[in-house]
PDB file of C-alpha atoms in Angstrom:
ATOM      1  CA  GLU R   1       0.000   0.000   0.000  1.00 59.00           C
ATOM      2  CA  THR R   2       1.332   3.412  -0.991  1.00 63.00           C
ATOM      3  CA  GLY R   3      -0.963   5.520   1.165  1.00 85.00           C
ATOM      4  CA  VAL R   4      -2.372   7.225  -1.932  1.00 92.00           C
ATOM      5  CA  THR R   5      -6.093   6.720  -2.407  1.00 94.00           C
ATOM      6  CA  GLN R   6      -8.422   7.603  -5.277  1.00 95.00           C
ATOM      7  CA  SER R   7     -12.157   7.814  -5.602  1.00 96.00           C
ATOM      8  CA  PRO R   8     -14.296   6.596  -7.104  1.00 96.00           C
ATOM      9  CA  THR R   9     -12.882   3.276  -8.274  1.00 94.00           C
ATOM     10  CA  HIS R  10     -15.094   3.126 -11.336  1.00 96.00           C
ATOM     11  CA  LEU R  11     -17.271   5.689 -13.038  1.00 96.00           C
ATOM     12  CA  ILE R  12     -19.560   5.694 -16.057  1.00 98.00           C
ATOM     13  CA  LYS R  13     -20.512   8.962 -17.769  1.00 97.00           C
ATOM     14  CA  THR R  14     -22.029   9.987 -21.086  1.00 97.00           C
ATOM     15  CA  ARG R  15     -20.549  12.261 -23.715  1.00 98.00           C
ATOM     16  CA  GLY R  16     -20.736  15.950 -22.869  1.00 97.00           C
ATOM     17  CA  GLN R  17     -20.962  15.433 -19.133  1.00 98.00           C
ATOM     18  CA  GLN R  18     -18.467  16.678 -16.575  1.00 98.00           C
ATOM     19  CA  VAL R  19     -16.560  14.531 -14.092  1.00 98.00           C
ATOM     20  CA  THR R  20     -14.487  15.105 -10.948  1.00 98.00           C
ATOM     21  CA  LEU R  21     -11.959  12.540  -9.802  1.00 98.00           C
ATOM     22  CA  ARG R  22     -10.357  12.730  -6.381  1.00 98.00           C
ATOM     23  CA  CYS R  23      -6.997  11.793  -4.952  1.00 97.00           C
ATOM     24  CA  SER R  24      -5.648  11.799  -1.422  1.00 94.00           C
ATOM     25  CA  SER R  25      -1.855  11.991  -1.299  1.00 90.00           C
ATOM     26  CA  GLN R  26       0.509  10.663   1.306  1.00 83.00           C
ATOM     27  CA  SER R  27       0.812  13.006   4.245  1.00 82.00           C
ATOM     28  CA  GLY R  28       3.641  15.471   3.726  1.00 84.00           C
ATOM     29  CA  HIS R  29       3.739  15.106  -0.065  1.00 86.00           C
ATOM     30  CA  ASN R  30       3.550  18.557  -1.633  1.00 87.00           C
ATOM     31  CA  THR R  31       3.387  17.343  -5.211  1.00 89.00           C
ATOM     32  CA  VAL R  32       0.655  15.496  -7.062  1.00 91.00           C
ATOM     33  CA  SER R  33       0.684  14.406 -10.691  1.00 90.00           C
ATOM     34  CA  TRP R  34      -2.199  13.096 -12.770  1.00 94.00           C
ATOM     35  CA  TYR R  35      -1.930  10.627 -15.615  1.00 94.00           C
ATOM     36  CA  GLN R  36      -4.295   9.150 -18.180  1.00 96.00           C
ATOM     37  CA  GLN R  37      -3.732   5.532 -19.161  1.00 95.00           C
ATOM     38  CA  ALA R  38      -5.683   4.148 -22.104  1.00 94.00           C
ATOM     39  CA  LEU R  39      -6.121   0.409 -22.362  1.00 90.00           C
ATOM     40  CA  GLY R  40      -2.884  -1.285 -23.461  1.00 88.00           C
ATOM     41  CA  GLN R  41      -0.891   1.940 -23.307  1.00 91.00           C
ATOM     42  CA  GLY R  42       1.474   3.565 -20.898  1.00 92.00           C
ATOM     43  CA  PRO R  43       0.335   6.510 -18.782  1.00 94.00           C
ATOM     44  CA  GLN R  44       0.254   9.977 -20.351  1.00 94.00           C
ATOM     45  CA  PHE R  45       1.140  12.954 -18.156  1.00 91.00           C
ATOM     46  CA  ILE R  46      -1.784  15.372 -17.740  1.00 94.00           C
ATOM     47  CA  PHE R  47      -0.420  17.893 -15.245  1.00 91.00           C
ATOM     48  CA  GLN R  48       1.331  18.329 -11.937  1.00 89.00           C
ATOM     49  CA  TYR R  49       0.541  20.495  -8.932  1.00 91.00           C
ATOM     50  CA  TYR R  50       3.082  21.664  -6.379  1.00 89.00           C
ATOM     51  CA  ARG R  51       1.906  23.541  -3.297  1.00 90.00           C
ATOM     52  CA  GLU R  52      -1.482  24.209  -4.891  1.00 91.00           C
ATOM     53  CA  GLU R  53      -0.068  25.691  -8.103  1.00 92.00           C
ATOM     54  CA  GLU R  54       0.094  24.014 -11.517  1.00 90.00           C
ATOM     55  CA  ASN R  55       3.730  23.071 -12.078  1.00 86.00           C
ATOM     56  CA  GLY R  56       3.686  21.574 -15.541  1.00 85.00           C
ATOM     57  CA  ARG R  57       1.220  20.316 -18.093  1.00 89.00           C
ATOM     58  CA  GLY R  58       1.215  17.662 -20.767  1.00 89.00           C
ATOM     59  CA  ASN R  59      -0.513  17.759 -24.124  1.00 91.00           C
ATOM     60  CA  PHE R  60      -4.084  17.868 -22.834  1.00 96.00           C
ATOM     61  CA  PRO R  61      -6.756  20.470 -23.678  1.00 96.00           C
ATOM     62  CA  PRO R  62      -7.978  23.069 -21.172  1.00 96.00           C
ATOM     63  CA  ARG R  63     -11.119  21.063 -20.430  1.00 97.00           C
ATOM     64  CA  PHE R  64      -8.804  19.004 -18.222  1.00 98.00           C
ATOM     65  CA  SER R  65      -8.238  21.046 -15.077  1.00 97.00           C
ATOM     66  CA  GLY R  66      -7.127  20.404 -11.549  1.00 96.00           C
ATOM     67  CA  LEU R  67      -7.020  21.611  -7.993  1.00 96.00           C
ATOM     68  CA  GLN R  68      -4.771  20.815  -5.073  1.00 95.00           C
ATOM     69  CA  PHE R  69      -5.770  21.530  -1.483  1.00 93.00           C
ATOM     70  CA  PRO R  70      -3.680  22.150   1.655  1.00 89.00           C
ATOM     71  CA  ASN R  71      -4.879  18.888   3.200  1.00 86.00           C
ATOM     72  CA  TYR R  72      -2.952  16.796   0.586  1.00 85.00           C
ATOM     73  CA  SER R  73      -6.079  16.097  -1.458  1.00 92.00           C
ATOM     74  CA  SER R  74      -6.519  16.988  -5.099  1.00 96.00           C
ATOM     75  CA  GLU R  75      -9.040  16.848  -7.920  1.00 97.00           C
ATOM     76  CA  LEU R  76      -8.996  16.248 -11.644  1.00 98.00           C
ATOM     77  CA  ASN R  77     -11.919  17.803 -13.483  1.00 98.00           C
ATOM     78  CA  VAL R  78     -12.818  16.970 -17.052  1.00 98.00           C
ATOM     79  CA  ASN R  79     -15.497  18.960 -18.884  1.00 97.00           C
ATOM     80  CA  ALA R  80     -17.372  18.080 -22.064  1.00 97.00           C
ATOM     81  CA  LEU R  81     -16.432  14.400 -21.886  1.00 98.00           C
ATOM     82  CA  GLU R  82     -15.528  12.635 -25.118  1.00 97.00           C
ATOM     83  CA  LEU R  83     -15.477   8.920 -25.868  1.00 97.00           C
ATOM     84  CA  ASP R  84     -11.659   9.008 -26.034  1.00 96.00           C
ATOM     85  CA  ASP R  85     -11.538  10.162 -22.424  1.00 98.00           C
ATOM     86  CA  SER R  86     -12.356   6.593 -21.399  1.00 97.00           C
ATOM     87  CA  ALA R  87      -9.245   5.447 -19.530  1.00 97.00           C
ATOM     88  CA  LEU R  88      -7.671   4.690 -16.175  1.00 96.00           C
ATOM     89  CA  TYR R  89      -6.779   7.921 -14.385  1.00 97.00           C
ATOM     90  CA  LEU R  90      -3.877   7.713 -11.982  1.00 94.00           C
ATOM     91  CA  CYS R  91      -2.624  10.168  -9.448  1.00 94.00           C
ATOM     92  CA  ALA R  92       0.834  10.059  -7.935  1.00 90.00           C
ATOM     93  CA  SER R  93       2.307  11.995  -5.046  1.00 89.00           C
ATOM     94  CA  SER R  94       5.866  12.841  -4.078  1.00 84.00           C
ATOM     95  CA  PHE R  95       7.815  15.230  -1.887  1.00 81.00           C
ATOM     96  CA  ALA R  96       9.460  17.155  -4.674  1.00 74.00           C
ATOM     97  CA  PRO R  97       8.286  18.689  -7.956  1.00 71.00           C
ATOM     98  CA  GLY R  98       9.483  17.271 -11.222  1.00 60.00           C
ATOM     99  CA  GLN R  99       8.511  13.700 -11.741  1.00 53.00           C
ATOM    100  CA  GLY R 100      11.448  11.385 -11.563  1.00 54.00           C
ATOM    101  CA  ALA R 101      13.973  12.910  -9.217  1.00 53.00           C
ATOM    102  CA  ASP R 102      11.978  11.580  -6.336  1.00 62.00           C
ATOM    103  CA  THR R 103       9.988   8.375  -6.110  1.00 72.00           C
ATOM    104  CA  GLN R 104       6.353   8.852  -6.954  1.00 78.00           C
ATOM    105  CA  TYR R 105       3.713   6.892  -5.108  1.00 85.00           C
ATOM    106  CA  PHE R 106       0.726   5.939  -7.214  1.00 88.00           C
ATOM    107  CA  GLY R 107      -2.869   5.428  -6.283  1.00 91.00           C
ATOM    108  CA  PRO R 108      -4.908   2.490  -7.622  1.00 91.00           C
ATOM    109  CA  GLY R 109      -6.613   4.643 -10.232  1.00 93.00           C
ATOM    110  CA  THR R 110     -10.133   5.519 -11.304  1.00 96.00           C
ATOM    111  CA  ARG R 111     -11.529   3.688 -14.306  1.00 96.00           C
ATOM    112  CA  LEU R 112     -13.641   6.155 -16.315  1.00 97.00           C
ATOM    113  CA  THR R 113     -15.941   4.912 -19.060  1.00 97.00           C
ATOM    114  CA  VAL R 114     -17.599   7.445 -21.354  1.00 97.00           C
ATOM    115  CA  LEU R 115     -20.609   6.175 -23.324  1.00 96.00           C
TER     116      LEU R 115
ATOM    117  CA  LYS D   1      10.063  14.053 -29.417  1.00 85.00           C
ATOM    118  CA  GLN D   2      10.981  11.322 -26.937  1.00 90.00           C
ATOM    119  CA  GLU D   3       9.475   7.909 -27.610  1.00 94.00           C
ATOM    120  CA  VAL D   4       9.759   4.858 -25.390  1.00 96.00           C
ATOM    121  CA  THR D   5       9.283   1.340 -26.725  1.00 97.00           C
ATOM    122  CA  GLN D   6       9.064  -1.904 -24.801  1.00 97.00           C
ATOM    123  CA  ILE D   7       9.644  -5.315 -26.300  1.00 92.00           C
ATOM    124  CA  PRO D   8       8.095  -7.828 -26.053  1.00 92.00           C
ATOM    125  CA  ALA D   9       4.521  -6.682 -25.437  1.00 94.00           C
ATOM    126  CA  ALA D  10       3.805  -9.955 -23.649  1.00 96.00           C
ATOM    127  CA  LEU D  11       5.876 -12.785 -22.272  1.00 95.00           C
ATOM    128  CA  SER D  12       4.962 -16.117 -20.696  1.00 96.00           C
ATOM    129  CA  VAL D  13       7.637 -18.267 -19.066  1.00 96.00           C
ATOM    130  CA  PRO D  14       7.755 -21.180 -16.616  1.00 96.00           C
ATOM    131  CA  GLU D  15       8.504 -20.510 -12.989  1.00 97.00           C
ATOM    132  CA  GLY D  16      12.192 -20.439 -12.090  1.00 97.00           C
ATOM    133  CA  GLU D  17      13.484 -19.020 -15.352  1.00 96.00           C
ATOM    134  CA  ASN D  18      15.625 -15.916 -15.586  1.00 97.00           C
ATOM    135  CA  LEU D  19      14.238 -13.345 -18.003  1.00 95.00           C
ATOM    136  CA  VAL D  20      15.004  -9.980 -19.555  1.00 96.00           C
ATOM    137  CA  LEU D  21      12.598  -7.180 -20.416  1.00 97.00           C
ATOM    138  CA  ASN D  22      13.703  -4.500 -22.854  1.00 97.00           C
ATOM    139  CA  CYS D  23      13.079  -0.773 -23.032  1.00 98.00           C
ATOM    140  CA  SER D  24      14.396   1.614 -25.676  1.00 98.00           C
ATOM    141  CA  PHE D  25      14.159   5.382 -25.965  1.00 97.00           C
ATOM    142  CA  THR D  26      14.881   7.715 -28.855  1.00 95.00           C
ATOM    143  CA  ASP D  27      16.461  10.730 -27.121  1.00 91.00           C
ATOM    144  CA  SER D  28      19.445  10.141 -24.860  1.00 91.00           C
ATOM    145  CA  ALA D  29      18.927  13.469 -23.023  1.00 88.00           C
ATOM    146  CA  ILE D  30      17.157  11.896 -20.085  1.00 88.00           C
ATOM    147  CA  TYR D  31      17.294  12.787 -16.416  1.00 86.00           C
ATOM    148  CA  ASN D  32      16.682   9.223 -15.256  1.00 89.00           C
ATOM    149  CA  LEU D  33      14.867   5.992 -16.112  1.00 93.00           C
ATOM    150  CA  GLN D  34      12.497   4.062 -13.907  1.00 92.00           C
ATOM    151  CA  TRP D  35      10.977   0.619 -14.015  1.00 95.00           C
ATOM    152  CA  PHE D  36       7.495   0.164 -12.594  1.00 94.00           C
ATOM    153  CA  ARG D  37       5.241  -2.753 -11.961  1.00 95.00           C
ATOM    154  CA  GLN D  38       1.479  -2.500 -12.510  1.00 94.00           C
ATOM    155  CA  ASP D  39      -0.976  -4.920 -10.962  1.00 91.00           C
ATOM    156  CA  PRO D  40      -4.695  -4.744 -11.808  1.00 82.00           C
ATOM    157  CA  GLY D  41      -6.541  -2.591  -9.307  1.00 73.00           C
ATOM    158  CA  LYS D  42      -3.367  -1.696  -7.408  1.00 75.00           C
ATOM    159  CA  GLY D  43      -1.800   1.131  -9.369  1.00 80.00           C
ATOM    160  CA  LEU D  44       1.888   1.420 -10.168  1.00 88.00           C
ATOM    161  CA  THR D  45       4.808   0.479  -7.951  1.00 89.00           C
ATOM    162  CA  SER D  46       8.272   1.884  -8.547  1.00 88.00           C
ATOM    163  CA  LEU D  47      10.815  -0.940  -8.729  1.00 93.00           C
ATOM    164  CA  LEU D  48      14.106   0.710  -9.666  1.00 93.00           C
ATOM    165  CA  LEU D  49      15.267   4.212 -10.532  1.00 91.00           C
ATOM    166  CA  ILE D  50      18.506   4.713 -12.474  1.00 92.00           C
ATOM    167  CA  GLN D  51      19.938   8.210 -12.640  1.00 89.00           C
ATOM    168  CA  SER D  52      21.401   9.243 -15.976  1.00 89.00           C
ATOM    169  CA  SER D  53      24.956   8.996 -14.582  1.00 90.00           C
ATOM    170  CA  GLN D  54      24.449   5.418 -13.388  1.00 93.00           C
ATOM    171  CA  ARG D  55      24.786   2.172 -15.325  1.00 95.00           C
ATOM    172  CA  GLU D  56      22.667  -0.151 -13.192  1.00 95.00           C
ATOM    173  CA  GLN D  57      20.614  -0.627 -10.073  1.00 95.00           C
ATOM    174  CA  THR D  58      19.778  -3.786  -8.168  1.00 97.00           C
ATOM    175  CA  SER D  59      17.006  -4.708  -5.785  1.00 95.00           C
ATOM    176  CA  GLY D  60      16.704  -8.309  -4.692  1.00 97.00           C
ATOM    177  CA  ARG D  61      16.117 -10.485  -7.743  1.00 97.00           C
ATOM    178  CA  LEU D  62      15.812  -7.442 -10.008  1.00 97.00           C
ATOM    179  CA  ASN D  63      18.625  -5.759 -11.875  1.00 98.00           C
ATOM    180  CA  ALA D  64      18.131  -2.841 -14.231  1.00 97.00           C
ATOM    181  CA  SER D  65      20.782  -1.530 -16.584  1.00 97.00           C
ATOM    182  CA  LEU D  66      20.978   1.712 -18.513  1.00 97.00           C
ATOM    183  CA  ASP D  67      22.959   2.505 -21.662  1.00 96.00           C
ATOM    184  CA  LYS D  68      22.156   6.115 -22.459  1.00 93.00           C
ATOM    185  CA  SER D  69      24.263   6.305 -25.592  1.00 92.00           C
ATOM    186  CA  SER D  70      22.385   3.464 -27.257  1.00 95.00           C
ATOM    187  CA  GLY D  71      19.015   4.435 -25.759  1.00 96.00           C
ATOM    188  CA  ARG D  72      18.444   1.120 -24.036  1.00 97.00           C
ATOM    189  CA  SER D  73      17.570  -0.303 -20.663  1.00 97.00           C
ATOM    190  CA  THR D  74      16.969  -3.861 -19.555  1.00 97.00           C
ATOM    191  CA  LEU D  75      15.223  -5.287 -16.528  1.00 97.00           C
ATOM    192  CA  TYR D  76      16.600  -8.662 -15.496  1.00 98.00           C
ATOM    193  CA  ILE D  77      14.460 -10.845 -13.258  1.00 97.00           C
ATOM    194  CA  ALA D  78      16.212 -13.812 -11.692  1.00 98.00           C
ATOM    195  CA  ALA D  79      14.500 -17.041 -10.643  1.00 97.00           C
ATOM    196  CA  SER D  80      11.027 -15.866 -11.671  1.00 97.00           C
ATOM    197  CA  GLN D  81       8.044 -16.648  -9.447  1.00 97.00           C
ATOM    198  CA  PRO D  82       4.278 -16.659 -10.139  1.00 96.00           C
ATOM    199  CA  GLY D  83       4.024 -13.532  -7.949  1.00 95.00           C
ATOM    200  CA  ASP D  84       6.137 -11.682 -10.509  1.00 97.00           C
ATOM    201  CA  SER D  85       3.216 -11.843 -12.943  1.00 97.00           C
ATOM    202  CA  ALA D  86       2.265  -8.248 -13.749  1.00 96.00           C
ATOM    203  CA  THR D  87       2.747  -5.584 -16.379  1.00 96.00           C
ATOM    204  CA  TYR D  88       6.172  -3.953 -16.277  1.00 97.00           C
ATOM    205  CA  LEU D  89       6.567  -0.395 -17.551  1.00 97.00           C
ATOM    206  CA  CYS D  90       9.617   1.731 -18.063  1.00 96.00           C
ATOM    207  CA  ALA D  91       9.553   5.513 -18.026  1.00 93.00           C
ATOM    208  CA  VAL D  92      12.201   8.106 -18.791  1.00 92.00           C
ATOM    209  CA  GLU D  93      12.274  11.561 -17.306  1.00 86.00           C
ATOM    210  CA  ASP D  94      12.822  14.060 -20.087  1.00 77.00           C
ATOM    211  CA  GLY D  95      15.906  16.143 -19.347  1.00 66.00           C
ATOM    212  CA  SER D  96      14.357  19.331 -20.692  1.00 66.00           C
ATOM    213  CA  ASN D  97      10.956  19.461 -19.041  1.00 64.00           C
ATOM    214  CA  TYR D  98      11.070  16.754 -16.357  1.00 64.00           C
ATOM    215  CA  GLN D  99       8.041  14.952 -17.802  1.00 76.00           C
ATOM    216  CA  LEU D 100       7.859  11.185 -17.506  1.00 84.00           C
ATOM    217  CA  ILE D 101       7.517   9.486 -20.883  1.00 90.00           C
ATOM    218  CA  TRP D 102       6.255   5.930 -20.633  1.00 94.00           C
ATOM    219  CA  GLY D 103       6.447   2.772 -22.657  1.00 96.00           C
ATOM    220  CA  ALA D 104       3.324   0.689 -23.244  1.00 95.00           C
ATOM    221  CA  GLY D 105       4.598  -2.082 -20.980  1.00 96.00           C
ATOM    222  CA  THR D 106       5.390  -5.785 -21.098  1.00 97.00           C
ATOM    223  CA  LYS D 107       2.737  -8.112 -19.706  1.00 96.00           C
ATOM    224  CA  LEU D 108       4.559 -10.906 -17.913  1.00 97.00           C
ATOM    225  CA  ILE D 109       2.989 -14.221 -16.964  1.00 97.00           C
ATOM    226  CA  ILE D 110       4.952 -16.714 -14.865  1.00 96.00           C
ATOM    227  CA  LYS D 111       3.469 -20.179 -15.094  1.00 96.00           C
ATOM    228  CA  PRO D 112       3.673 -22.383 -11.985  1.00 93.00           C
TER     229      PRO D 112
END
């Protein structure tokens, strides 16, 4: 167990809807990263938050947005859902910003299905 | 643009065998390379992290090597066990923007 939790475990939405996914980081971890993993693919970096500020962003449109809170929790919001948004969404926490200099601890993921 | 490739996509071997998983990347300007294990419903677990200045890292039955100049890394698993069955992913940290770029993984099945 990494101490990183995500909710919900599974979620089904329809095209055009909005969704909020939640992550609770390990205590003391100031950095949270979100990834999208399509079936049979490796994770794709969405963005990272460090001390409640966005600290880097991958090649994802603005309808993907996030928030990080002082209590080590964070959210990923996706507006105007598209079928291609169906994937496993992973969050990972670490002490330091950047992504590889420090070990990241991953949550179990949220499986999002868009119909 | 950095691309990471893992070969093979799937591998099935009998218990007890030693095996090698391969990872290649196109741009040698990496900050480090990591190997992860992914189990269904349990997220990703970091196995080994190799800094760009290092050649290898070892943890128990696992040994990972890194050859930056040729853009290759291998993960060696000794005396495989059924509990090693999982998907193994490698990821490189891009030296310019610190993003992790991932391979698609190798699905490993160890048969008892």
